Coordinates of C-alpha atoms and ligand atoms in Angstrom, one line a residue:
X748 CA -76.6 3.4 -79.6
X749 CA -74.4 6.2 -80.2
X750 CA -71.8 7.4 -77.6
X751 CA -73.7 10.1 -75.7
X752 CA -71.5 12.1 -73.4
X753 CA -74.6 13.5 -71.6
X754 CA -75.2 10.0 -70.1
X755 CA -71.8 9.8 -68.5
X756 CA -72.3 10.2 -64.7
X757 CA -70.1 12.8 -63.0
X758 CA -66.6 11.5 -62.2
X759 CA -66.7 8.8 -64.8
X760 CA -65.0 9.0 -68.2
X761 CA -65.5 7.3 -71.5
X762 CA -63.5 4.2 -72.3
X763 CA -60.4 4.7 -74.4
X764 CA -60.4 3.5 -78.0
X765 CA -59.5 4.5 -81.6
X766 CA -61.1 7.8 -82.7
X767 CA -64.2 7.2 -84.7
X768 CA -65.2 8.6 -88.1
X769 CA -68.7 9.9 -88.4
X770 CA -71.3 7.2 -89.2
X771 CA -68.9 4.3 -89.9
X772 CA -66.9 4.4 -86.7
X773 CA -63.7 2.2 -87.2
X774 CA -65.3 -0.3 -89.5
X775 CA -62.7 0.4 -92.3
X776 CA -59.9 -0.5 -90.0
X777 CA -61.1 -4.0 -89.2
X778 CA -59.7 -6.6 -91.7
X779 CA -62.0 -9.3 -92.9
X780 CA -59.4 -12.0 -92.2
X781 CA -58.0 -12.6 -88.7
X782 CA -59.9 -9.6 -87.3
X783 CA -59.0 -10.7 -83.8
X784 CA -55.4 -9.7 -84.4
X785 CA -56.5 -6.2 -85.1
X786 CA -58.5 -6.0 -81.9
X787 CA -55.6 -7.6 -80.0
X788 CA -53.3 -4.9 -81.5
X789 CA -55.6 -2.2 -80.3
X790 CA -55.6 -3.7 -76.8
X791 CA -51.8 -3.1 -76.7
X792 CA -52.4 0.5 -77.6
X793 CA -55.6 1.3 -75.6
X794 CA -55.4 -1.1 -72.7
X795 CA -57.2 -4.3 -71.5
X796 CA -60.7 -2.7 -71.9
X797 CA -61.5 -0.3 -74.7
X798 CA -64.3 0.6 -77.1
X799 CA -64.9 0.9 -80.7
X800 CA -67.8 2.3 -82.6
X801 CA -69.3 0.7 -85.8
X802 CA -72.2 2.3 -87.5
X803 CA -73.4 3.9 -84.3
X804 CA -73.1 0.8 -82.1
X805 CA -70.6 0.7 -79.2
X806 CA -68.4 -2.4 -78.9
X807 CA -66.4 -3.0 -75.7
X808 CA -63.3 -5.2 -76.1
X809 CA -62.0 -7.0 -73.0
X810 CA -58.5 -8.6 -73.2
X811 CA -58.0 -9.5 -69.6
X812 CA -59.4 -12.5 -67.8
X813 CA -59.7 -10.6 -64.6
X814 CA -61.8 -7.8 -66.2
X815 CA -64.0 -10.4 -68.0
X816 CA -64.7 -12.0 -64.7
X817 CA -65.4 -8.7 -62.9
X818 CA -67.9 -7.7 -65.5
X819 CA -69.4 -10.9 -67.1
X820 CA -69.3 -13.1 -64.0
X821 CA -69.5 -10.7 -60.9
X822 CA -72.0 -8.3 -62.6
X823 CA -73.8 -11.1 -64.5
X824 CA -77.2 -9.6 -63.7
X825 CA -76.4 -6.7 -66.1
X826 CA -74.0 -8.4 -68.5
X827 CA -75.8 -11.6 -69.6
X828 CA -77.9 -10.4 -72.5
X829 CA -77.0 -11.0 -76.1
X830 CA -76.9 -8.4 -78.9
X831 CA -79.3 -8.5 -81.8
X832 CA -77.7 -10.0 -84.9
X833 CA -78.8 -7.9 -87.9
X834 CA -78.8 -10.9 -90.2
X835 CA -80.8 -13.0 -87.8
X836 CA -83.0 -10.3 -86.3
X837 CA -85.1 -12.5 -84.1
X838 CA -82.2 -14.2 -82.5
X839 CA -82.9 -12.8 -79.0
X840 CA -86.6 -13.9 -79.0
X841 CA -87.2 -16.9 -81.4
X842 CA -86.2 -19.5 -78.9
X843 CA -84.5 -21.4 -81.6
X844 CA -80.9 -20.6 -80.7
X845 CA -80.2 -20.8 -77.0
X846 CA -76.6 -19.5 -77.4
X847 CA -77.9 -16.4 -79.1
X848 CA -81.0 -15.8 -77.1
X849 CA -81.6 -12.7 -75.0
X850 CA -81.6 -12.9 -71.3
X851 CA -85.3 -13.9 -71.0
X852 CA -87.4 -16.7 -69.4
X853 CA -87.2 -18.8 -72.4
X854 CA -83.4 -18.7 -72.4
X855 CA -83.4 -19.6 -68.6
X856 CA -85.6 -22.6 -69.1
X857 CA -83.7 -23.8 -72.2
X858 CA -80.4 -23.4 -70.4
X859 CA -81.6 -25.6 -67.6
X860 CA -82.9 -28.2 -69.9
X861 CA -79.6 -28.2 -71.9
X862 CA -77.7 -28.7 -68.7
X863 CA -79.9 -31.5 -67.6
X864 CA -79.7 -33.3 -70.9
X865 CA -75.8 -32.9 -70.9
X866 CA -75.6 -34.1 -67.3
X867 CA -77.5 -37.3 -68.0
X868 CA -75.3 -38.1 -71.1
X869 CA -72.1 -37.1 -69.4
X870 CA -72.9 -39.4 -66.4
X871 CA -73.2 -42.2 -68.9
X872 CA -69.8 -41.4 -70.5
X873 CA -71.6 -40.0 -73.5
X874 CA -72.8 -43.6 -74.2
X875 CA -69.5 -44.4 -75.7
X876 CA -70.3 -42.5 -78.9
X877 CA -67.1 -40.4 -79.1
X878 CA -65.0 -43.6 -78.9
X879 CA -67.0 -45.4 -81.5
X880 CA -66.7 -42.5 -83.9
X881 CA -63.1 -41.9 -83.0
X882 CA -62.2 -45.5 -84.1
X883 CA -63.9 -44.8 -87.5
X884 CA -62.1 -41.4 -87.8
X885 CA -58.7 -42.8 -87.1
X886 CA -59.1 -45.6 -89.7
X887 CA -60.3 -43.2 -92.4
X888 CA -57.5 -40.6 -91.6
X889 CA -54.9 -43.4 -91.7
X890 CA -56.1 -44.3 -95.1
X891 CA -56.2 -40.9 -96.7
X892 CA -54.7 -38.1 -94.6
X893 CA -55.2 -35.6 -97.3
X894 CA -58.9 -35.7 -96.6
X895 CA -58.3 -34.8 -93.0
X896 CA -60.8 -31.8 -92.9
X897 CA -63.6 -34.0 -94.3
X898 CA -63.0 -36.7 -91.8
X899 CA -62.7 -34.3 -88.9
X900 CA -66.0 -32.7 -89.8
X901 CA -67.6 -36.2 -90.2
X902 CA -66.3 -37.2 -86.7
X903 CA -67.7 -34.1 -84.9
X904 CA -71.1 -34.1 -86.8
X905 CA -71.6 -37.8 -86.5
X906 CA -70.7 -37.8 -82.8
X907 CA -73.1 -35.1 -81.9
X908 CA -75.8 -36.5 -84.1
X909 CA -75.6 -39.7 -82.1
X910 CA -75.7 -37.8 -78.9
X911 CA -78.6 -35.7 -80.0
X912 CA -80.8 -38.2 -81.8
X913 CA -79.1 -41.6 -81.4
X914 CA -78.1 -41.9 -85.1
X915 CA -75.1 -40.6 -87.1
X916 CA -77.2 -40.2 -90.2
X917 CA -78.4 -36.6 -89.8
X918 CA -74.7 -35.5 -89.9
X919 CA -74.5 -34.5 -93.6
X920 CA -77.5 -32.2 -93.5
X921 CA -76.6 -30.9 -90.0
X922 CA -73.2 -29.8 -91.4
X923 CA -74.8 -27.9 -94.2
X924 CA -77.4 -26.1 -92.2
X925 CA -74.9 -25.4 -89.4
X926 CA -72.3 -23.9 -91.6
X927 CA -75.0 -21.7 -93.2
X928 CA -75.9 -20.5 -89.7
X929 CA -72.3 -19.8 -88.9
X930 CA -72.2 -17.6 -92.1
X931 CA -75.4 -15.9 -91.1
X932 CA -74.3 -14.8 -87.7
X933 CA -70.6 -14.0 -88.4
X934 CA -69.6 -10.4 -89.0
X935 CA -67.5 -11.5 -92.0
X936 CA -70.2 -13.9 -93.2
X937 CA -73.1 -11.6 -94.0
X938 CA -72.9 -7.9 -94.9
X939 CA -75.9 -6.8 -92.8
X940 CA -73.9 -7.8 -89.7
X941 CA -71.5 -5.0 -90.4
X942 CA -73.8 -2.5 -92.2
X943 CA -76.7 -3.1 -90.0
X944 CA -79.3 -0.9 -91.8
X945 CA -79.2 -3.5 -94.6
X946 CA -81.4 -5.7 -92.2
X947 CA -84.3 -3.3 -93.1
X948 CA -84.3 -4.2 -96.8
X949 CA -87.4 -6.2 -97.7
X950 CA -86.9 -10.0 -98.2
X951 CA -87.6 -9.9 -101.9
X952 CA -84.6 -7.5 -102.4
X953 CA -82.3 -9.0 -99.8
X954 CA -80.1 -12.0 -100.9
X955 CA -79.1 -12.5 -97.2
X956 CA -82.7 -12.8 -95.9
X957 CA -83.6 -15.2 -98.7
X958 CA -80.6 -17.4 -98.0
X959 CA -81.2 -17.4 -94.3
X960 CA -84.9 -18.2 -94.7
X961 CA -84.1 -21.2 -96.9
X962 CA -81.5 -22.3 -94.4
X963 CA -83.9 -22.0 -91.5
X964 CA -86.5 -24.0 -93.4
X965 CA -84.0 -26.8 -94.0
X966 CA -83.0 -26.7 -90.4
X967 CA -86.6 -26.9 -89.0
X968 CA -87.2 -29.9 -91.3
X969 CA -84.0 -31.6 -90.0
X970 CA -84.7 -31.0 -86.3
X971 CA -88.4 -31.9 -86.4
X972 CA -87.8 -35.0 -88.6
X973 CA -85.1 -36.2 -86.2
X974 CA -87.5 -36.0 -83.2
X975 CA -90.0 -38.0 -85.1
X976 CA -87.3 -40.5 -85.8
X977 CA -86.6 -40.9 -82.1
X978 CA -90.3 -41.3 -81.5
X979 CA -90.5 -44.1 -84.1
X980 CA -87.5 -45.9 -82.6
X981 CA -89.0 -45.6 -79.1
X982 CA -92.3 -47.1 -80.4
X983 CA -90.4 -49.9 -82.0
X984 CA -88.3 -50.5 -78.7
X985 CA -84.9 -49.8 -80.3
X986 CA -84.1 -46.2 -79.6
X987 CA -80.5 -45.6 -78.8
X988 CA -79.7 -43.2 -75.9
X989 CA -79.9 -39.6 -76.9
X990 CA -80.8 -36.1 -75.6
X991 CA -84.2 -36.3 -77.3
X992 CA -84.8 -39.8 -75.9
X993 CA -83.9 -38.5 -72.4
X994 CA -86.4 -35.7 -72.9
X995 CA -89.2 -37.9 -74.1
X996 CA -88.6 -40.6 -71.5
X997 CA -87.9 -38.5 -68.4
X998 CA -88.7 -34.8 -68.8
X999 CA -91.6 -34.3 -71.1
X1000 CA -94.7 -33.2 -69.3
X1001 CA -97.5 -32.7 -71.8
X1002 CA -99.6 -29.6 -70.8
X1003 CA -96.9 -28.3 -68.5
X1004 CA -93.9 -26.5 -70.0
X1005 CA -93.0 -24.6 -66.9
X1006 CA -89.9 -26.6 -65.9
X1007 CA -88.4 -28.1 -69.1
X1008 CA -90.4 -26.6 -71.9
X1009 CA -92.5 -28.6 -74.4
X1010 CA -91.3 -31.0 -77.1
X1011 CA -91.3 -28.2 -79.7
X1012 CA -88.9 -26.2 -77.5
X1013 CA -86.8 -29.2 -76.6
X1014 CA -86.5 -29.9 -80.4
X1015 CA -84.7 -26.6 -80.8
X1016 CA -82.6 -26.9 -77.6
X1017 CA -81.2 -30.2 -78.8
X1018 CA -80.8 -28.7 -82.2
X1019 CA -78.7 -26.0 -80.7
X1020 CA -76.5 -28.5 -78.9
X1021 CA -76.1 -30.4 -82.2
X1022 CA -75.2 -27.2 -84.0
X1023 CA -72.8 -26.1 -81.3
X1024 CA -71.0 -29.6 -81.3
X1025 CA -70.9 -29.7 -85.2
X1026 CA -69.4 -26.2 -85.5
X1027 CA -66.7 -26.0 -83.0
X1028 CA -64.8 -29.2 -82.1
X1029 CA -63.3 -29.6 -85.6
X1030 CA -61.2 -26.5 -85.0
X1031 CA -59.0 -27.7 -82.2
X1032 CA -58.7 -31.2 -83.8
X1033 CA -57.2 -29.5 -86.9
X1034 CA -55.1 -27.1 -84.8
X1035 CA -53.7 -30.1 -83.0
X1036 CA -52.4 -31.5 -86.3
X1037 CA -50.9 -28.1 -87.0
X1038 CA -49.2 -28.0 -83.6
X1039 CA -47.8 -31.5 -84.1
X1040 CA -46.2 -30.3 -87.4
X1041 CA -44.6 -27.3 -85.8
X1042 CA -43.6 -29.0 -82.6
X1043 CA -42.5 -32.6 -83.4
X1044 CA -40.8 -32.9 -80.0
X1045 CA -44.2 -32.5 -78.3
X1046 CA -45.6 -35.2 -80.6
X1047 CA -42.8 -37.6 -79.4
X1048 CA -43.5 -36.8 -75.8
X1049 CA -47.2 -37.4 -76.2
X1050 CA -46.6 -40.7 -78.0
X1051 CA -44.3 -41.8 -75.1
X1052 CA -46.9 -41.1 -72.5
X1053 CA -49.7 -42.9 -74.5
X1054 CA -47.4 -45.9 -75.3
X1055 CA -46.2 -46.3 -71.7
X1056 CA -49.5 -45.8 -70.0
X1057 CA -51.7 -47.7 -72.5
X1058 CA -49.1 -50.4 -73.3
X1059 CA -49.8 -50.5 -77.0
X1060 CA -53.5 -50.0 -77.1
X1061 CA -55.4 -46.9 -78.2
X1062 CA -56.2 -44.6 -75.3
X1063 CA -59.8 -44.7 -73.9
X1064 CA -61.8 -42.2 -71.8
X1065 CA -61.2 -44.3 -68.7
X1066 CA -57.4 -43.7 -69.0
X1067 CA -57.7 -40.0 -68.5
X1068 CA -56.4 -39.8 -64.9
X1069 CA -53.2 -41.5 -66.0
X1070 CA -52.6 -39.3 -69.1
X1071 CA -52.0 -35.7 -67.8
X1072 CA -49.8 -34.8 -70.8
X1073 CA -52.6 -35.7 -73.2
X1074 CA -55.0 -33.5 -71.1
X1075 CA -52.4 -30.7 -71.2
X1076 CA -52.1 -31.0 -75.0
X1077 CA -55.9 -30.7 -75.3
X1078 CA -56.0 -27.6 -73.2
X1079 CA -52.9 -26.0 -74.7
X1080 CA -54.3 -26.5 -78.3
X1081 CA -57.3 -24.5 -77.3
X1082 CA -55.2 -21.8 -75.7
X1083 CA -52.7 -21.6 -78.6
X1084 CA -55.4 -21.3 -81.2
X1085 CA -58.7 -20.3 -79.6
X1086 CA -61.6 -21.8 -81.6
X1087 CA -63.8 -18.7 -80.9
X1088 CA -61.1 -16.0 -81.0
X1089 CA -63.4 -13.0 -80.6
X1090 CA -65.8 -14.8 -78.2
X1091 CA -69.5 -14.8 -78.4
X1092 CA -70.6 -11.3 -77.5
X1093 CA -72.7 -10.5 -74.5
X1094 CA -74.8 -7.3 -74.2
X1095 CA -75.0 -4.9 -71.2
X1096 CA -78.5 -3.9 -70.2
X1097 CA -78.1 -0.9 -68.0
X1098 CA -75.4 1.9 -68.0
X1099 CA -72.4 0.9 -65.7
X1100 CA -69.2 2.4 -64.5
X1101 CA -66.1 0.1 -64.1
X1102 CA -62.9 1.4 -62.5
X1103 CA -64.0 5.0 -63.4
X1104 CA -65.0 4.1 -67.1
X1105 CA -68.5 4.5 -68.4
X1106 CA -70.0 1.5 -70.2
X1107 CA -73.3 2.4 -71.9
X1108 CA -76.3 0.1 -71.6
X1109 CA -77.0 -1.6 -74.9
X1110 CA -73.3 -1.9 -75.8
X1111 CA -72.0 -5.2 -77.2
X1112 CA -69.3 -6.7 -74.9
X1113 CA -66.6 -9.0 -76.3
X1114 CA -64.4 -11.1 -74.2
X1115 CA -61.5 -11.2 -76.8
X1116 CA -60.5 -14.8 -76.2
X1117 CA -57.5 -14.6 -78.5
X1118 CA -56.0 -11.7 -76.4
X1119 CA -57.0 -13.4 -73.1
X1120 CA -54.8 -16.4 -73.9
X1121 CA -51.9 -14.1 -74.8
X1122 CA -51.6 -12.4 -71.5
X1123 CA -47.9 -12.9 -70.7
X1124 CA -48.4 -12.6 -66.9
X1125 CA -50.4 -15.8 -67.1
X1126 CA -49.0 -17.5 -70.2
X1127 CA -45.3 -16.7 -70.5
X1128 CA -44.0 -16.9 -74.1
X1129 CA -47.7 -17.0 -75.1
X1130 CA -47.1 -17.6 -78.8
X1131 CA -45.3 -20.9 -78.2
X1132 CA -47.3 -24.2 -78.0
X1133 CA -46.1 -25.4 -74.6
X1134 CA -48.2 -28.1 -72.8
X1135 CA -45.6 -27.9 -70.0
X1136 CA -47.3 -24.7 -68.7
X1137 CA -50.1 -26.9 -67.3
X1138 CA -47.7 -29.6 -65.9
X1139 CA -44.8 -27.9 -64.2
X1140 CA -44.9 -26.0 -60.9
X1141 CA -42.8 -23.1 -62.3
X1142 CA -45.6 -21.9 -64.6
X1143 CA -48.5 -19.7 -63.2
X1144 CA -51.1 -22.1 -64.7
X1145 CA -49.9 -25.2 -63.0
X1146 CA -52.4 -26.9 -60.7
X1147 CA -52.4 -30.1 -58.7
X1148 CA -53.2 -33.0 -58.5
X1149 CA -52.2 -34.0 -62.0
X1150 CA -54.7 -36.8 -61.9
X1151 CA -57.4 -34.1 -62.2
X1152 CA -55.6 -31.1 -63.7
X1153 CA -55.3 -29.8 -66.3
X1154 CA -58.9 -30.0 -67.4
X1155 CA -61.3 -27.7 -69.3
X1156 CA -63.7 -26.8 -66.6
X1157 CA -63.7 -23.1 -66.0
X1158 CA -61.3 -22.4 -68.8
X1159 CA -61.7 -18.8 -70.2
X1160 CA -62.1 -20.2 -73.7
X1161 CA -65.5 -21.4 -72.8
X1162 CA -66.8 -18.0 -71.8
X1163 CA -67.9 -16.2 -68.6
X1164 CA -70.7 -15.9 -66.0
X1165 CA -74.2 -17.2 -66.7
X1166 CA -73.5 -17.7 -70.5
X1167 CA -70.6 -20.2 -70.2
X1168 CA -70.4 -23.0 -72.6
X1169 CA -72.6 -26.0 -71.8
X1170 CA -70.8 -28.5 -74.1
X1171 CA -67.5 -29.0 -72.1
X1172 CA -68.1 -32.8 -71.4
X1173 CA -68.4 -33.3 -75.2
X1174 CA -65.4 -31.2 -76.0
X1175 CA -63.3 -32.8 -73.3
X1176 CA -64.0 -36.4 -74.4
X1177 CA -63.9 -35.8 -78.2
X1178 CA -60.6 -34.0 -78.0
X1179 CA -59.0 -36.4 -75.5
X1180 CA -59.9 -39.4 -77.7
X1181 CA -59.0 -37.9 -81.1
X1182 CA -55.8 -36.3 -80.1
X1183 CA -54.7 -39.4 -78.0
X1184 CA -55.8 -41.7 -80.8
X1185 CA -53.8 -39.7 -83.5
X1186 CA -50.7 -39.8 -81.3
X1187 CA -51.2 -43.5 -80.8
X1188 CA -51.8 -44.4 -84.4
X1189 CA -49.9 -42.0 -86.6
X1190 CA -46.6 -40.1 -87.1
X1191 CA -47.6 -36.7 -88.3
X1192 CA -44.8 -35.1 -90.4
X1193 CA -44.2 -32.3 -92.9
X1194 CA -44.6 -33.4 -96.4
X1195 CA -41.4 -33.6 -98.5
X1196 CA -41.2 -32.8 -102.2
X1197 CA -39.4 -35.2 -104.6
X1198 CA -36.2 -33.1 -104.2
X1199 CA -36.3 -33.7 -100.4
X1200 CA -37.4 -30.2 -99.5
X1201 CA -40.2 -29.7 -96.9
X1202 CA -43.6 -28.4 -98.0
X1203 CA -44.2 -25.4 -95.8
X1204 CA -47.0 -25.3 -93.3
X1205 CA -48.7 -22.0 -92.3
X1206 CA -48.3 -20.8 -88.7
X1207 CA -51.6 -19.0 -88.2
X1208 CA -53.8 -18.7 -91.2
X1209 CA -57.3 -19.2 -90.0
X1210 CA -60.8 -18.9 -91.5
X1211 CA -62.6 -15.6 -90.8
X1212 CA -65.9 -16.7 -89.3
X1213 CA -66.9 -16.6 -85.6
X1214 CA -65.5 -20.2 -85.2
X1215 CA -62.1 -20.1 -86.7
X1216 CA -60.4 -23.1 -88.3
X1217 CA -56.9 -23.5 -89.8
X1218 CA -56.7 -22.9 -93.5
X1219 CA -55.8 -26.1 -95.3
X1220 CA -52.3 -27.4 -95.0
X1221 CA -50.5 -30.5 -96.3
X1222 CA -48.8 -33.2 -94.1
X1223 CA -47.9 -36.8 -94.1
X1224 CA -49.4 -39.3 -91.6
X1225 CA -47.9 -42.7 -91.5
X1226 CA -49.3 -45.6 -89.3
X1227 CA -46.7 -46.2 -86.6
X1228 CA -46.5 -50.0 -87.0
X1229 CA -48.0 -53.0 -88.8
X1230 CA -49.6 -54.1 -85.5
X1231 CA -51.4 -50.7 -85.3
X1232 CA -52.5 -50.9 -88.9
X1233 CA -54.1 -54.2 -88.1
X1234 CA -55.7 -52.8 -85.0
X1235 CA -57.1 -49.9 -87.0
X1236 CA -58.7 -52.3 -89.4
X1237 CA -60.3 -54.1 -86.5
X1238 CA -61.5 -50.8 -85.0
X1239 CA -63.1 -49.9 -88.3
X1240 CA -64.8 -53.4 -88.7
X1241 CA -66.3 -53.2 -85.2
X1242 CA -68.1 -50.0 -85.8
X1243 CA -69.1 -50.1 -89.4
X1244 CA -71.8 -52.8 -89.9
X1245 CA -74.8 -50.9 -88.5
X1246 CA -73.9 -47.8 -90.5
X1247 CA -73.4 -49.5 -93.8
X1248 CA -76.7 -51.2 -93.6
X1249 CA -78.6 -48.0 -92.8
X1250 CA -76.8 -46.0 -95.5
X1251 CA -77.5 -48.7 -98.1
X1252 CA -81.2 -48.6 -97.2
X1253 CA -81.3 -44.8 -97.4
X1254 CA -79.8 -44.9 -100.8
X1255 CA -82.4 -47.4 -102.0
X1256 CA -85.2 -45.4 -100.6
X1257 CA -83.8 -42.1 -101.8
X1258 CA -83.6 -43.5 -105.4
X1259 CA -87.2 -44.8 -105.3
X1260 CA -88.5 -41.6 -103.9
X1261 CA -86.7 -38.9 -105.9
X1262 CA -84.5 -40.3 -108.5
X1263 CA -82.1 -37.5 -107.5
X1264 CA -78.7 -38.2 -106.1
X1265 CA -77.0 -34.8 -106.0
X1266 CA -78.9 -32.7 -103.5
X1267 CA -76.0 -32.7 -101.0
X1268 CA -72.6 -31.3 -102.0
X1269 CA -70.7 -34.0 -103.8
X1270 CA -67.6 -33.4 -101.8
X1271 CA -68.1 -32.4 -98.2
X1272 CA -64.8 -30.6 -98.3
X1273 CA -67.0 -27.8 -99.5
X1274 CA -68.7 -27.6 -96.2
X1275 CA -65.6 -28.5 -94.2
X1276 CA -63.6 -25.7 -95.7
X1277 CA -65.4 -22.9 -94.1
X1278 CA -64.2 -20.3 -96.5
X1279 CA -67.2 -18.3 -97.2
X1280 CA -66.8 -17.9 -100.9
X1281 CA -65.7 -21.5 -101.5
X1282 CA -68.7 -22.9 -99.6
X1283 CA -71.5 -20.7 -100.6
X1284 CA -72.0 -22.3 -104.0
X1285 CA -72.5 -25.7 -102.5
X1286 CA -74.6 -24.5 -99.6
X1287 CA -76.5 -22.2 -101.8
X1288 CA -77.5 -24.9 -104.2
X1289 CA -78.7 -27.1 -101.4
X1290 CA -80.6 -24.3 -99.7
X1291 CA -82.0 -23.3 -103.1
X1292 CA -83.8 -26.6 -103.2
X1293 CA -87.3 -26.7 -101.8
X1294 CA -87.1 -29.2 -99.0
X1295 CA -89.5 -31.0 -96.7
X1296 CA -88.5 -33.1 -93.8
X1297 CA -85.1 -34.7 -93.6
X1298 CA -84.2 -38.3 -93.5
X1299 CA -82.5 -39.8 -90.5
X1300 CA -82.4 -43.2 -91.9
X1301 CA -85.9 -44.3 -90.8
X1302 CA -88.3 -45.4 -93.5
X1303 CA -91.0 -43.2 -92.1
X1304 CA -88.9 -40.1 -92.5
X1305 CA -87.7 -40.5 -96.1
X1306 CA -90.1 -39.0 -98.5
X1307 CA -92.3 -37.5 -95.9
X1308 CA -92.6 -33.9 -97.0
X1309 CA -95.1 -31.3 -97.9
X1310 CA -96.3 -33.5 -100.6
X1311 CA -94.8 -31.6 -103.5
X1312 CA -91.2 -31.6 -102.6
X1313 CA -88.9 -34.5 -101.9
X1314 CA -86.9 -34.8 -98.6
X1315 CA -83.1 -34.6 -99.1
X1316 CA -81.5 -38.0 -99.1
X1317 CA -78.2 -39.0 -97.6
X1318 CA -75.7 -40.0 -100.3
X1319 CA -73.9 -43.3 -99.7
X1320 CA -70.3 -42.7 -99.2
X1321 CA -67.8 -45.0 -100.7
X1322 CA -64.4 -45.1 -99.1
X1323 CA -61.5 -45.5 -101.3
X1324 CA -58.9 -47.7 -99.8
X1325 CA -55.3 -46.8 -100.8
X1326 CA -52.7 -49.0 -99.1
X1327 CA -51.9 -48.0 -95.6
X1328 CA -48.4 -46.6 -95.4
X1329 CA -46.4 -48.0 -92.4
X1330 CA -43.4 -46.1 -91.1
Ligands
HEM927 C1 -64.1 -26.5 -78.7 C2 -65.4 -26.5 -78.5 C3 -66.2 -25.3 -78.0 C4 -65.8 -24.0 -77.6 C5 -64.4 -23.4 -77.7 C6 -67.0 -23.4 -77.1 C7 -66.9 -22.1 -76.6 C8 -68.1 -21.4 -76.3 C9 -68.1 -20.0 -75.9 C10 -66.9 -19.0 -75.9 C11 -69.4 -19.6 -75.6 C12 -69.9 -18.3 -75.2 C13 -69.8 -18.1 -73.7 C14 -70.2 -16.7 -73.3 O1 -71.0 -16.1 -73.9 O2 -69.6 -16.3 -72.3 C15 -70.2 -20.9 -75.7 C16 -71.5 -21.0 -75.4 C17 -72.3 -22.1 -75.6 N1 -71.8 -23.3 -75.9 FE1 -69.9 -23.8 -76.5 N2 -68.0 -24.2 -77.1 C18 -67.6 -25.4 -77.7 C19 -68.4 -26.5 -77.9 C20 -69.7 -26.7 -77.5 C21 -70.4 -27.9 -77.6 C22 -69.9 -29.2 -78.0 C23 -71.8 -27.6 -77.2 C24 -72.8 -28.7 -77.1 C25 -73.8 -28.7 -76.3 C26 -71.8 -26.2 -76.8 C27 -72.8 -25.5 -76.3 C28 -72.9 -24.2 -76.0 C29 -74.1 -23.5 -75.6 C30 -75.5 -24.1 -75.6 C31 -73.7 -22.2 -75.4 C32 -74.6 -21.0 -75.0 C33 -74.7 -20.8 -73.5 C34 -75.6 -19.6 -73.3 O3 -75.7 -18.7 -74.1 O4 -76.3 -19.6 -72.2 N3 -70.5 -25.7 -77.0 N4 -69.3 -21.9 -76.1

């Protein structure tokens, strides 16, 4: 849609914004890296709501929480659609990506199902999965902190795989297909998302379409194979709790998809939940480590709270009422370094006028999460990491009682109106347990060179995709005592048996089935790194393979494919065990 002054009703005026060049609008001004800083800078110049044009599309940028609520929540009827993503042109209609779906009946039904599945699991404390995976994560991190990105991504993907399908084993393939999706939908991940006419190029000429088709094929195999796996486990009487099991046991109504959809639809709803969980939560966990390096005083305060309240043991989810500082740290990390800094865009359906400004129907509406968390009236000294802003009455964000507040419910960083994030129970528990666990187990410090000087750590260098993660940085992490080192060993031992057995069986089956052992990236750092160019080679090689269904560890899945192509296998991971360093 091009700005058309004839559409502006009498008395209204166009939104302010940078002057556009013919055809390209302001596209040349938006940097590939940290684009949200440019949009934030423009908000200082043009105000808390302004517009830009890019290749004929109008984009509206909102930097004030009040305005975001006025439009996206109060006028939700008109502001709850999603824009078309040129590199994923059926995103609004396919029913495969709830979060990217248009405002249609399929989306409404899927959103209800997603909420129901989440509620059942949240009421069961997420079946203890985040704690189980947290214990594994802490042990691995304590062994080799330099692999922190790999272990963080393993933690998030394994936890959400358990929640979705009752098994951690889909995690490696989930990570690959999910990262590919992130590239496909991000403005900086695929050229057609910026130069939209490229979406009309036929598939045989379009590297972007070919890559996305291969990724989608892999994803379909993964999701369908995983549902089969749950059926197998149910038939054998040993299915672990999961979203899919809840659907099959309680919500599936063959022949009637009116309320919860059918199994094919639920397959993709759960897939979307798994994708969302695997994509996002690693960002704040990594940002937490970054914050501890820049703010050692807050690390000490957090350790004091955890040590005093938990009397030497690692914090658990049941301790949350008694750990307000830990909850404040969780919330402050998300505020300080928003995981989705430009937000997930909404689309407006009909022309609208807001405070005298014309907003054209069809425009893309961005709640600029980065700017929203930098509003000095709400967050004084916004650039500083300061959990006290959630705990002391002198700050505008303080809320009582501290047994409940701060918490993540209703936080701007999870969006607005009818499209708000549905994963908050997972985010809350994953972050509480990992951040509390790291504070309990480890002292995070800047690395020192042989000459005693500190290795510098960046302040705000983040990856450019829709979900932003810190660029790699170096640090030291020492286990805080011999006693904790022994406890970490026990935490690892308790969780590992079942995994090892399954992975060993996978390896055996994979070898007999395919004789190939390199279909997955050798080093998952490739996937964890999220730097488009670094990762595309590994992802591309995987997607370039012709793949059938995807193993989740059950015998029936492995090797079940279209007959001509092998299913990708899970590589067995061997964990090196350097000596634990105790400080
Ligand atoms: C730190 C972690 C996360 C952050 C910061 C986050 C943030 C967001 C944001 C900003 C939106 C868009 C809201 C809007 O359009 O107004 C969203 C949507 C969504 N999120 Fe999350 N999210 C996180 C984790 C998760 C997890 C773990 C799940 C798993 C279920 C999840 C599921 C969804 C879904 C299904 C939607 C789409 C809702 C819709 O379009 O109707 N998110 N999230």
